[in-house]
Coordinates of C-alpha atoms in Angstrom, one line a residue:
X273 CA 0.0 0.0 0.0
X274 CA 1.3 3.5 -0.9
X275 CA 1.0 5.9 2.0
X276 CA -0.5 8.4 -0.5
X277 CA -3.5 6.1 -0.6
X278 CA -4.8 7.0 2.8
X279 CA -8.5 6.1 1.9
X280 CA -9.8 9.6 2.9
X281 CA -13.4 9.7 1.8
X282 CA -14.5 12.4 -0.7
X283 CA -16.7 15.3 0.1
X284 CA -16.7 18.2 2.6
X285 CA -14.8 17.5 5.8
X286 CA -17.8 17.7 8.0
X287 CA -19.6 15.0 5.9
X288 CA -16.6 12.5 5.3
X289 CA -17.2 10.3 8.3
X290 CA -21.0 10.3 7.9
X291 CA -20.7 9.4 4.3
X292 CA -18.1 6.7 5.1
X293 CA -20.4 5.1 7.6
X294 CA -23.4 5.3 5.2
X295 CA -21.6 3.4 2.5
X296 CA -19.2 1.0 4.3
X297 CA -19.7 -2.8 4.2
X298 CA -21.2 -4.5 7.2
X299 CA -21.1 -8.0 8.7
X300 CA -24.4 -9.4 9.9
X301 CA -24.8 -10.6 13.5
X302 CA -24.8 -14.4 12.5
X303 CA -21.5 -13.9 10.5
X304 CA -19.8 -11.9 13.2
X305 CA -19.7 -15.1 15.3
X306 CA -17.6 -16.7 12.7
X307 CA -14.8 -14.1 12.9
X308 CA -12.0 -13.9 15.4
X309 CA -10.1 -10.6 16.2
X310 CA -6.9 -10.3 18.2
X311 CA -6.5 -7.1 20.2
X312 CA -3.0 -6.6 21.7
X313 CA -3.3 -4.1 24.7
X314 CA -5.8 -3.3 27.3
X315 CA -5.3 0.5 27.8
X316 CA -8.1 2.9 26.7
X317 CA -7.8 2.0 23.1
X318 CA -7.4 -1.7 23.5
X319 CA -10.0 -2.2 26.2
X320 CA -12.6 -0.1 24.4
X321 CA -11.9 -1.8 21.1
X322 CA -12.0 -5.3 22.6
X323 CA -15.2 -4.7 24.5
X324 CA -17.0 -3.0 21.6
X325 CA -16.0 -5.6 19.0
X326 CA -17.2 -8.3 21.3
X327 CA -20.4 -6.5 22.0
X328 CA -21.0 -6.4 18.3
X329 CA -20.7 -10.2 18.2
X330 CA -17.1 -10.8 17.1
X331 CA -14.9 -13.3 19.0
X332 CA -12.0 -11.4 20.6
X333 CA -8.7 -12.6 22.0
X334 CA -7.3 -9.8 24.2
X335 CA -3.7 -9.7 25.5
X336 CA -1.8 -7.6 28.0
X337 CA 1.7 -7.7 29.6
X338 CA 0.3 -6.7 33.0
X339 CA -1.3 -9.0 35.5
X340 CA -4.6 -7.4 35.0
X341 CA -6.1 -5.5 32.0
X342 CA -6.8 -2.6 34.4
X343 CA -3.2 -2.0 35.1
X344 CA -2.5 -0.8 31.5
X345 CA -0.6 2.6 31.6
X346 CA -3.7 4.6 30.5
X347 CA -4.5 4.3 34.3
X348 CA -1.7 6.9 35.0
X349 CA -3.2 9.7 32.9
X350 CA -4.2 12.6 35.2
X351 CA -5.6 15.8 33.8
X352 CA -8.6 15.0 31.6
X353 CA -10.2 14.2 28.3
X354 CA -11.3 16.8 25.6
X355 CA -14.7 17.0 24.1
X356 CA -16.6 19.8 22.3
X357 CA -19.7 19.8 24.5
X358 CA -19.6 23.6 25.0
X359 CA -21.5 23.4 28.3
X360 CA -20.0 26.8 29.3
X361 CA -21.2 28.5 26.2
X362 CA -17.6 29.9 25.9
X363 CA -17.3 29.5 22.2
X364 CA -16.4 25.9 21.7
X365 CA -17.6 23.7 18.9
X366 CA -16.5 20.6 16.9
X367 CA -14.8 22.8 14.4
X368 CA -13.0 24.7 17.2
X369 CA -11.7 21.5 18.7
X370 CA -10.6 20.3 15.2
X371 CA -8.9 23.6 14.6
X372 CA -7.1 23.7 17.9
X373 CA -5.8 20.2 17.4
X374 CA -4.5 20.8 13.9
X375 CA -2.9 24.1 15.0
X376 CA -1.5 22.5 18.2
X377 CA 0.1 19.9 16.0
X378 CA 1.7 22.6 13.9
X379 CA -0.2 21.6 10.7
X380 CA 1.4 18.1 10.4
X381 CA -1.7 16.0 11.1
X382 CA -4.1 14.5 8.7
X383 CA -7.0 16.8 8.5
X384 CA -9.8 14.3 7.9
X385 CA -8.8 12.1 10.9
X386 CA -8.6 15.0 13.2
X387 CA -12.1 16.2 12.3
X388 CA -13.4 12.8 12.9
X389 CA -11.8 12.8 16.3
X390 CA -13.4 16.0 17.2
X391 CA -16.7 14.8 15.8
X392 CA -17.0 11.7 18.0
X393 CA -15.5 13.4 21.1
X394 CA -19.0 14.2 22.5
X395 CA -20.1 10.6 22.1
X396 CA -17.1 9.5 24.3
X397 CA -18.3 11.6 27.2
X398 CA -21.9 10.2 26.9
X399 CA -20.5 6.6 26.8
X400 CA -18.3 7.2 29.8
X401 CA -21.0 8.8 31.9
X402 CA -23.3 5.8 31.1
X403 CA -20.5 3.6 32.4
X404 CA -20.4 5.4 35.6
X405 CA -17.2 7.3 35.2
X406 CA -17.3 9.9 38.1
X407 CA -16.5 13.1 36.2
X408 CA -16.4 16.3 38.3
X409 CA -19.7 18.3 38.2
X410 CA -20.9 21.8 38.6
X411 CA -23.4 22.9 41.2
X412 CA -26.3 22.5 38.7
X413 CA -25.3 18.9 37.8
X414 CA -23.6 19.5 34.4
X415 CA -20.2 18.0 34.0
X416 CA -17.4 20.4 34.9
X417 CA -14.7 21.5 32.5
X418 CA -11.2 23.0 32.9
X419 CA -8.8 24.6 30.5
X420 CA -5.8 22.9 29.0
X421 CA -2.9 24.1 26.9
X422 CA -3.4 25.3 23.3
X423 CA -7.1 26.2 23.8
X424 CA -9.0 29.3 24.9
X425 CA -12.1 27.5 25.9
X426 CA -12.8 25.0 28.8
X427 CA -13.4 21.6 27.2
X428 CA -11.5 19.2 29.4
X429 CA -13.6 16.8 31.4
X430 CA -11.9 15.4 34.5
X431 CA -12.1 13.3 37.6
X432 CA -9.8 15.1 40.0
X433 CA -6.3 14.1 38.9
X434 CA -7.3 10.5 38.2
X435 CA -9.1 10.8 34.9
X436 CA -7.2 8.0 33.2
X437 CA -7.8 5.6 36.0
X438 CA -11.6 6.3 36.1
X439 CA -12.0 6.1 32.3
X440 CA -10.0 2.9 32.2
X441 CA -12.2 1.4 35.0
X442 CA -15.2 2.2 32.9
X443 CA -13.7 0.5 29.8
X444 CA -12.5 -2.4 32.0
X445 CA -16.1 -2.9 33.4
X446 CA -17.3 -3.2 29.8
X447 CA -14.5 -5.5 29.0
X448 CA -15.3 -7.7 32.0
X449 CA -18.9 -7.9 30.8
X450 CA -17.8 -9.5 27.6
X451 CA -15.3 -11.8 29.4
X452 CA -18.1 -13.1 31.5
X453 CA -20.2 -13.6 28.4
X454 CA -17.5 -15.5 26.8
X455 CA -17.0 -13.2 23.7
X456 CA -13.6 -12.0 24.9
X457 CA -10.9 -14.3 26.0
X458 CA -8.5 -12.4 28.2
X459 CA -4.8 -13.4 28.4
X460 CA -2.7 -11.5 30.9
X461 CA 1.1 -11.5 31.4
X462 CA 1.6 -12.2 27.7
X463 CA 4.0 -10.3 25.4
X464 CA 3.8 -10.2 21.6
X465 CA 7.1 -11.1 20.0
X466 CA 6.0 -11.4 16.4
X467 CA 3.1 -11.0 14.0
X468 CA 2.2 -13.9 11.7
X469 CA 1.5 -13.1 8.1
X470 CA -0.3 -15.6 5.8
X471 CA -0.8 -14.8 2.1
X472 CA 0.0 -11.1 2.8
X473 CA -2.5 -10.7 5.7
X474 CA -2.0 -10.5 9.3
X475 CA -3.5 -13.8 10.8
X476 CA -1.9 -14.2 14.1
X477 CA 0.6 -13.5 16.8
X478 CA 3.4 -15.3 18.7
X479 CA 3.3 -14.5 22.4
X480 CA 5.6 -15.2 25.3
X481 CA 3.9 -16.2 28.5
X482 CA 5.8 -13.9 31.0
X483 CA 5.1 -16.2 33.9
X484 CA 6.1 -19.6 32.4
X485 CA 8.4 -18.5 29.6
X486 CA 6.4 -20.6 27.1
X487 CA 6.0 -19.5 23.6
X488 CA 2.4 -19.5 22.4
X489 CA 0.6 -19.2 19.1
X490 CA -2.7 -17.5 18.5
X491 CA -4.6 -17.1 15.1
X492 CA -7.4 -14.8 14.0
X493 CA -9.0 -13.1 11.0
X494 CA -7.5 -9.8 12.0
X495 CA -5.0 -8.2 14.5
X496 CA -5.3 -4.9 16.3
X497 CA -2.3 -3.3 18.0
X498 CA -3.1 -1.0 20.9
X499 CA 0.3 -1.1 22.6
X500 CA 1.1 2.5 23.4
X501 CA 4.1 4.7 22.6
X502 CA 7.8 4.4 22.5
X503 CA 8.7 7.3 24.9
X504 CA 11.0 5.0 26.9
X505 CA 13.5 5.2 24.1
X506 CA 14.8 8.0 26.4
X507 CA 14.9 5.6 29.3
X508 CA 13.8 8.3 31.8
X509 CA 10.3 9.2 30.9
X510 CA 6.9 9.6 32.4
X511 CA 5.9 6.2 31.1
X512 CA 5.7 3.1 33.2
X513 CA 8.8 1.0 33.1
X514 CA 7.0 -1.8 31.1
X515 CA 6.0 0.6 28.3
X516 CA 7.8 -0.2 25.1
X517 CA 7.7 0.1 21.3
X518 CA 8.3 -3.5 20.4
X519 CA 5.0 -4.1 18.7
X520 CA 5.7 -1.2 16.4
X521 CA 9.2 -2.7 15.5
X522 CA 7.7 -6.1 14.9
X523 CA 5.1 -4.6 12.5
X524 CA 7.9 -2.5 10.9
X525 CA 9.9 -5.7 10.2
X526 CA 6.9 -7.4 8.7
X527 CA 6.2 -4.5 6.3
X528 CA 4.2 -1.8 8.2
X529 CA 5.5 1.7 7.8
X530 CA 6.7 3.8 10.7
X531 CA 5.6 7.4 10.5
X532 CA 6.9 10.7 12.0
X533 CA 9.0 9.1 14.6
X534 CA 10.8 12.4 15.2
X535 CA 7.6 13.8 16.7
X536 CA 8.0 12.9 20.4
X537 CA 6.6 15.0 23.1
X538 CA 8.5 16.6 26.0
X539 CA 6.0 17.4 28.8
X540 CA 6.7 20.6 30.6
X541 CA 5.4 19.7 34.1
X542 CA 7.3 16.8 35.4
X543 CA 9.2 16.4 38.7
X544 CA 12.9 17.1 37.9
X545 CA 15.5 14.4 37.7
X546 CA 17.1 13.8 41.0
X547 CA 19.8 11.3 40.4
X548 CA 21.5 8.7 38.1
X549 CA 19.8 5.8 39.9
X550 CA 16.3 7.0 38.9
X551 CA 14.2 4.6 36.8
X552 CA 11.4 6.9 35.7
X553 CA 10.0 10.4 36.1
X554 CA 6.7 11.4 37.6
X555 CA 4.3 13.6 35.6
X556 CA 2.5 16.5 37.3
X557 CA -0.7 17.0 35.4
X558 CA -1.0 19.8 32.8
X559 CA -4.2 20.7 34.6
X560 CA -2.0 22.4 37.2
X561 CA -1.2 25.1 34.7
X562 CA -4.8 26.3 35.0
X563 CA -4.2 27.8 38.4
X564 CA -0.4 27.5 38.9
X565 CA 1.8 30.3 37.5
X566 CA 5.2 29.3 36.1
X567 CA 8.3 31.6 36.9
X568 CA 12.0 31.8 37.6
X569 CA 13.9 34.6 39.2
X570 CA 14.4 37.7 37.1
X571 CA 17.9 38.2 38.6
X572 CA 20.7 35.7 38.0
X573 CA 22.1 36.3 41.4
X574 CA 18.7 35.2 43.0
X575 CA 18.7 32.0 40.9
X576 CA 22.2 31.3 42.0
X577 CA 21.3 32.0 45.7
X578 CA 18.4 29.5 45.4
X579 CA 20.6 26.9 43.8
X580 CA 23.2 27.4 46.7
X581 CA 20.5 27.1 49.3
X582 CA 21.0 30.6 50.5
X583 CA 17.5 31.7 49.4
X584 CA 14.0 30.2 49.2
X585 CA 11.6 30.9 46.5
X586 CA 9.3 32.6 49.0
X587 CA 12.1 35.1 49.6
X588 CA 11.7 36.4 46.0
X589 CA 9.2 39.3 45.8
X590 CA 6.7 39.4 42.9
X591 CA 8.5 42.2 41.1
X592 CA 11.6 40.0 40.9
X593 CA 9.8 37.0 39.4
X594 CA 9.8 36.4 35.7
X595 CA 6.5 34.8 34.7
X596 CA 8.1 34.0 31.4
X597 CA 5.2 32.2 29.7
X598 CA 2.8 35.1 30.5
X599 CA 5.5 37.5 29.2
X600 CA 6.2 35.8 26.0
X601 CA 2.7 34.5 25.2
X602 CA 0.2 36.9 26.6
X603 CA -2.9 35.5 24.9
X604 CA -2.4 31.9 26.2
X605 CA 0.1 32.5 29.1
X606 CA 0.7 29.4 31.2
X607 CA -1.7 27.5 28.9
X608 CA 0.4 27.6 25.8
X609 CA 1.0 24.2 24.2
X610 CA 3.5 21.7 25.6
X611 CA 6.2 21.9 23.1
X612 CA 6.4 25.7 23.5
X613 CA 6.2 25.6 27.3
X614 CA 8.9 23.0 27.4
X615 CA 11.4 24.8 25.1
X616 CA 10.7 28.1 27.1
X617 CA 11.6 26.4 30.4
X618 CA 14.8 24.9 28.8
X619 CA 15.8 28.3 27.4
X620 CA 15.5 30.0 30.9
X621 CA 17.5 27.2 32.5
X622 CA 20.2 27.2 29.8
X623 CA 20.5 31.0 30.3
X624 CA 21.3 30.5 34.0
X625 CA 17.9 31.2 35.6
X626 CA 17.0 27.6 36.6
X627 CA 16.3 26.6 40.2
X628 CA 16.9 23.4 42.1
X629 CA 19.8 21.7 40.4
X630 CA 19.6 24.4 37.7
X631 CA 17.2 22.3 35.5
X632 CA 14.0 23.3 37.2
X633 CA 11.4 26.2 37.2
X634 CA 8.7 27.0 39.7
X635 CA 5.0 26.1 39.3
X636 CA 3.5 28.4 42.0
X637 CA -0.1 28.1 43.6
X638 CA 0.3 31.0 46.0
X639 CA -1.8 33.2 43.7
X640 CA -4.6 30.6 43.3
X641 CA -4.7 29.9 47.0
X642 CA -5.0 33.7 47.7
X643 CA -7.7 34.0 45.0
X644 CA -9.8 30.8 45.7
X645 CA -8.8 29.5 49.1
X646 CA -6.8 26.4 50.0
X647 CA -9.9 24.2 50.1
X648 CA -10.9 25.0 46.5
X649 CA -7.3 24.3 45.3
X650 CA -7.2 21.1 47.2
X651 CA -10.6 19.9 45.8
X652 CA -9.2 20.4 42.2
X653 CA -5.6 19.0 42.6
X654 CA -5.4 17.5 46.1
X655 CA -4.1 14.1 45.0
X656 CA -1.5 15.6 42.7
X657 CA -0.3 17.8 45.6
X658 CA -0.1 14.7 47.9
X659 CA 1.9 12.8 45.2
X660 CA 4.3 15.7 44.8
X661 CA 4.9 16.0 48.5
X662 CA 5.4 12.3 48.9
X663 CA 8.1 12.4 46.3
X664 CA 9.8 15.7 46.9
X665 CA 9.2 16.2 50.6
X666 CA 8.0 19.7 49.9
X667 CA 4.5 21.1 50.7
X668 CA 3.2 22.6 47.5
X669 CA 0.6 24.6 49.4
X670 CA 3.4 26.5 51.1
X671 CA 6.3 26.5 48.6
X672 CA 6.2 26.3 44.8
X673 CA 6.5 23.0 43.0
X674 CA 9.6 22.5 40.9
X675 CA 9.1 21.1 37.4
X676 CA 11.1 20.4 34.3
X677 CA 10.4 18.9 30.9
X678 CA 10.6 15.2 30.4
X679 CA 9.8 12.6 27.7
X680 CA 6.1 11.8 27.6
X681 CA 3.9 11.0 24.6
X682 CA 4.8 9.9 21.1
X683 CA 3.0 11.5 18.3
X684 CA 4.8 9.3 15.7
X685 CA 4.2 5.6 15.4
X686 CA 2.7 3.1 13.0
X687 CA 1.3 4.6 9.8
X688 CA -2.4 3.9 9.4
X689 CA -4.9 4.9 6.8
X690 CA -8.3 6.5 7.4
X691 CA -9.6 3.1 8.4
X692 CA -6.8 2.7 11.0
X693 CA -5.3 -0.1 8.9
X694 CA -1.6 -0.3 8.5
X695 CA 0.2 -1.0 5.3
X696 CA -0.1 -4.7 6.2
X697 CA -3.6 -6.0 5.2
X698 CA -5.6 -7.1 8.2
X699 CA -3.2 -5.4 10.7
X700 CA -4.8 -2.3 12.5
X701 CA -3.2 0.1 15.0
X702 CA -5.1 2.3 17.4
X703 CA -4.3 4.8 20.1
X704 CA -0.8 6.1 20.8
X705 CA 0.9 3.3 18.8
X706 CA -0.3 4.8 15.6
X707 CA 0.8 8.1 14.1
X708 CA -2.6 9.4 13.3
X709 CA -4.2 12.3 14.9
X710 CA -1.7 14.8 16.7
X711 CA 0.7 15.9 14.1
X712 CA 4.0 17.3 15.5
X713 CA 2.6 18.1 19.0
X714 CA -0.3 16.7 21.0
X715 CA -2.5 19.0 23.0
X716 CA -3.1 18.0 26.6
X717 CA -6.2 15.8 27.3
X718 CA -6.2 14.6 23.6
X719 CA -4.5 11.2 24.2
X720 CA -7.5 9.8 26.2
X721 CA -9.8 11.3 23.6
X722 CA -8.0 9.6 20.7
X723 CA -7.7 6.2 22.5
X724 CA -11.4 6.0 23.3
X725 CA -12.4 7.4 19.9
X726 CA -10.5 4.7 18.0
X727 CA -11.7 1.9 20.3
X728 CA -15.4 2.8 20.8
X729 CA -16.4 4.7 17.7
X730 CA -14.0 4.3 14.8
X731 CA -12.4 0.9 14.6
X732 CA -15.8 -1.0 15.1
X733 CA -17.0 0.6 11.8
X734 CA -13.8 0.5 9.7
X735 CA -12.9 -3.0 10.7
X736 CA -16.2 -4.3 9.3
X737 CA -15.2 -2.8 6.0
X738 CA -12.3 -5.2 6.1
X739 CA -13.9 -8.2 7.7
X740 CA -17.0 -8.2 5.3
X741 CA -15.2 -10.4 2.7
X742 CA -13.6 -12.7 5.4
X743 CA -16.7 -14.5 6.5
X744 CA -16.1 -17.5 4.2
X745 CA -12.4 -17.8 5.4
X746 CA -12.4 -20.7 7.9
X747 CA -10.8 -20.3 11.3
X748 CA -7.0 -20.6 11.1
X749 CA -4.9 -23.4 12.6
X750 CA -1.7 -22.4 14.2
X751 CA -0.1 -25.6 12.8
X752 CA 1.0 -23.9 9.6
X753 CA 4.5 -23.2 8.1
X754 CA 4.0 -19.5 8.7
X755 CA 3.4 -20.1 12.5
X756 CA 6.3 -22.6 12.5
X757 CA 8.6 -20.0 10.9
X758 CA 7.6 -17.1 13.2
X759 CA 8.0 -19.1 16.4
X760 CA 11.4 -20.4 15.3
X761 CA 12.4 -16.8 14.7
X762 CA 11.3 -15.8 18.2
X763 CA 13.1 -18.9 19.8
X764 CA 16.3 -18.1 17.9
X765 CA 16.2 -14.5 18.9
X766 CA 15.8 -15.4 22.6
X767 CA 18.6 -18.0 22.4
X768 CA 20.9 -15.5 20.7
X769 CA 20.5 -12.9 23.4
X770 CA 20.7 -15.5 26.3
X771 CA 24.0 -16.7 24.8
X772 CA 25.8 -13.4 24.9
X773 CA 26.7 -13.7 28.6
X774 CA 28.5 -10.3 28.8
X775 CA 28.7 -8.0 31.8
X776 CA 26.2 -5.3 31.4
X777 CA 22.5 -5.5 32.4
X778 CA 19.8 -4.3 30.0
X779 CA 19.2 -1.3 32.3
X780 CA 22.8 -0.2 32.2
X781 CA 22.8 -0.2 28.4
X782 CA 19.3 1.3 28.3
X783 CA 20.6 4.2 30.4
X784 CA 23.4 4.9 28.0
X785 CA 20.9 5.0 25.1
X786 CA 18.7 7.4 27.2
X787 CA 21.6 9.8 27.6
X788 CA 22.3 9.8 23.9
X789 CA 18.7 10.3 23.0
X790 CA 18.0 13.1 25.6
X791 CA 21.2 15.0 24.8
X792 CA 21.2 14.6 21.1
X793 CA 17.7 13.8 20.0
X794 CA 15.9 15.7 22.7
X795 CA 14.2 19.1 23.0
X796 CA 16.8 20.7 20.7
X797 CA 18.3 18.9 17.7
X798 CA 20.9 19.9 15.1
X799 CA 22.4 18.3 12.0
X800 CA 25.6 17.6 14.0
X801 CA 23.8 16.2 17.1
X802 CA 21.7 13.9 14.9
X803 CA 24.6 12.6 12.9
X804 CA 26.5 12.0 16.2
X805 CA 23.4 10.3 17.7
X806 CA 23.2 7.8 14.8
X807 CA 26.8 6.8 15.3
X808 CA 26.5 6.5 19.1
X809 CA 23.3 4.5 18.8
X810 CA 25.2 2.1 16.5
X811 CA 28.0 1.8 19.0
X812 CA 25.6 1.0 21.9
X813 CA 23.9 -1.6 19.6
X814 CA 27.4 -3.2 19.0
X815 CA 28.0 -3.1 22.8
X816 CA 24.6 -4.7 23.4
X817 CA 25.4 -7.7 21.2
X818 CA 28.9 -8.1 22.7
X819 CA 28.4 -7.4 26.3
X820 CA 24.7 -8.0 27.3
X821 CA 24.1 -10.1 30.4
X822 CA 20.8 -11.7 31.0
X823 CA 20.6 -13.5 34.4
X824 CA 18.3 -16.5 34.8
X825 CA 16.7 -18.8 32.3
X826 CA 14.6 -18.2 29.3
X827 CA 11.9 -20.8 30.0
X828 CA 10.6 -19.3 33.2
X829 CA 9.7 -15.9 34.6
X830 CA 12.6 -13.6 33.6
X831 CA 12.1 -9.8 33.7
X832 CA 15.7 -9.2 32.6
X833 CA 15.0 -11.1 29.4
X834 CA 11.8 -9.0 28.9
X835 CA 14.0 -5.8 29.3
X836 CA 16.6 -7.1 26.9
X837 CA 14.1 -7.9 24.1
X838 CA 12.5 -4.5 24.5
X839 CA 15.9 -2.8 24.5
X840 CA 16.9 -4.5 21.3
X841 CA 13.7 -2.9 19.7
X842 CA 14.4 0.4 21.4
X843 CA 17.8 0.5 19.7
X844 CA 16.0 0.3 16.3
X845 CA 13.4 2.8 17.3
X846 CA 16.1 5.3 18.5
X847 CA 17.9 4.9 15.2
X848 CA 14.7 5.6 13.3
X849 CA 13.8 8.6 15.4
X850 CA 17.2 10.1 14.7
X851 CA 16.9 9.3 10.9
X852 CA 13.4 10.9 10.8
X853 CA 14.6 14.0 12.7
X854 CA 17.7 14.3 10.5
X855 CA 15.8 14.2 7.2
X856 CA 13.2 16.9 8.3
X857 CA 15.1 20.1 7.7
X858 CA 12.6 22.4 9.5
X859 CA 11.2 22.9 13.0
X860 CA 7.7 22.1 13.7
X861 CA 5.9 21.3 17.0
X862 CA 8.0 19.1 19.2
X863 CA 10.6 18.6 16.4
X864 CA 12.9 21.6 17.0
X865 CA 15.9 21.8 14.8
X866 CA 17.9 24.6 16.2
X867 CA 19.2 25.7 12.8
X868 CA 15.5 26.4 11.8
X869 CA 14.0 29.0 14.2
X870 CA 12.7 32.5 14.0
X871 CA 14.5 35.6 15.3
X872 CA 12.5 35.2 18.6
X873 CA 13.3 31.5 19.0
X874 CA 10.1 30.0 17.7
X875 CA 9.8 27.0 15.3
X876 CA 10.3 27.8 11.7
X877 CA 8.3 25.4 9.5
X878 CA 9.1 24.7 5.9
X879 CA 5.6 24.0 4.3
X880 CA 7.0 24.0 0.8
X881 CA 9.3 21.0 1.3
X882 CA 7.9 19.1 4.3
X883 CA 4.2 19.3 4.3
X884 CA 3.9 15.5 4.4
X885 CA 3.8 12.5 6.8
X886 CA 7.3 10.9 6.6
X887 CA 6.8 7.1 6.3
X888 CA 9.7 4.7 6.6
X889 CA 9.8 1.2 5.0
X890 CA 12.1 -1.5 6.5
X891 CA 14.7 -2.7 4.1
X892 CA 16.8 -5.0 6.5
X893 CA 18.8 -4.9 9.7
X894 CA 21.3 -2.0 9.7
X895 CA 20.1 -0.9 6.3
X896 CA 18.8 2.5 5.3
X897 CA 15.1 2.5 5.4
X898 CA 13.2 3.9 2.4
X899 CA 11.3 7.2 2.8
X900 CA 7.7 7.3 1.5
X901 CA 5.5 10.5 1.7
X902 CA 1.9 11.0 2.4
X903 CA 1.1 14.6 1.2
X904 CA -0.9 16.6 3.7
X905 CA -3.7 18.7 2.2
X906 CA -5.6 21.2 4.2
X907 CA -9.1 22.2 2.7
X908 CA -11.0 23.3 5.8
X909 CA -8.1 25.1 7.7
X910 CA -5.9 27.9 6.5
X911 CA -2.3 27.0 7.1
X912 CA -0.5 29.7 9.0
X913 CA 2.3 30.2 11.5
X914 CA 1.2 29.2 15.0
X915 CA 0.6 32.2 17.2
X916 CA -0.1 32.0 20.9
X917 CA 0.9 35.6 21.6
X918 CA -2.3 37.4 20.5

């Protein structure tokens, strides 16, 4: 499949999805029972897709690496989920949500997909309320909203700072209903290690049982990947330690395209790194930027005194505080998009105004407490404040939080068409693991929206279009040459890694990779840094195959083997991230090439040469991948330079 053939329906943008649904092929209820679908992942995308497909009547096999579907990483999302309900009558609409999302992504998203996302957003809220998700409510009973970055309206629905957890519990309840009915078979502690292709179509997966070490085979008429993002290529990130990009690399090796891997989000409000022994970073929800004001000292000597422990932030009077986001972006202030807020924090710290270790800025709630009272602030953010105090031993009600940017979400991923199908027939990718809806930067509270939109309201339609001509295809046996070959490949790979018997653990090597990625492929990239990164990634890869040490045995529980397999894939993802960033000679969204910036330090896009999705085709290990392009055409939006100043 050529990426240029993205299957976008004809017609005006507001009618494309309606027209698609009106003319798509369907599968009748009796025939749905004859069809099997594998869904890998149980986060918001995976759980919603598995439960909805099963509710429709398909037989679903659902897999996760965790010990329960409800422990998927979506549970960690804090701030909220966007939808264009416009309860406040503050000017929101489906079009406004669509526009803000495309603009926030710096005009590098597929227009038709984003409009569909905005269009189904309201259905998501209704679905979740019906499931019992305890969204915050106003006095009159309507659901409450708060503001998030990149928008001038309040459209983010939330449940304190636990929105992801509450939404996942709703999807999990739906999933359990189907498990009880027998339409979903749930397999926990299983990790996908390969995709099985038969006659050009995805027909199954090879799984490793993480408890017993057994290699298992599963077959179906179609395979859905809902496996999350690859942010842990940086090692330190806000992602759970089990999050990985292995499914994307397995798909890549089998012929799926990887798209826009350079577009990785650095989140501006994380608890700063505190030492070399740290395994992950903790996110402080973007919702805090509603009421918290971000600042650093105006005077370098004050910043130096704070770093030396001679002054406290509360010693700095208001007139000596630089509220730099409010100064630089008056129209949006502290609620400018994540990529802009992150770079602004880095710029202040690089200039010598950072606090803490020097790589931190303040997020201050003094002003909100003065305005609203401590109780109101605690009602909105109490659990986040408690988490911050537990980690930092500072009371954020009395002293400002310290925050700094960290690796968070990945906008790039597996290329999919309008139907969410990859370039491998019968293989679909949904949620964060696809590249689809966010362009070069994701707005806050849009990840949960995309995951549930894909799973509840998009894939159940588009998948029928594919499965409608599969009803006469009998169920597959796993005793075929294709399954034999795939399983042998997995066993050989494990044996090869186990046999290295070097001296370095997977974590030691992963940390080295993380340093390279953060320093050379992080918030600021240059031609020189990216060329150097590719060389250094190759050197770490050589070290990996020469000096990796995996303790224990392969045919039992072995978390070190799990880490090693994922790290092998991260090395390929890291290389592809650097290659994609190197080819894109422009700055856009989270991809900031320092050679391409305006006089005042903003991203300088090159629409003439780079208005496309960069898709990469696998050509072999250590070989240069082939670049394919999906042109981006904007019909409903005027493309212009992003402006958050006025």
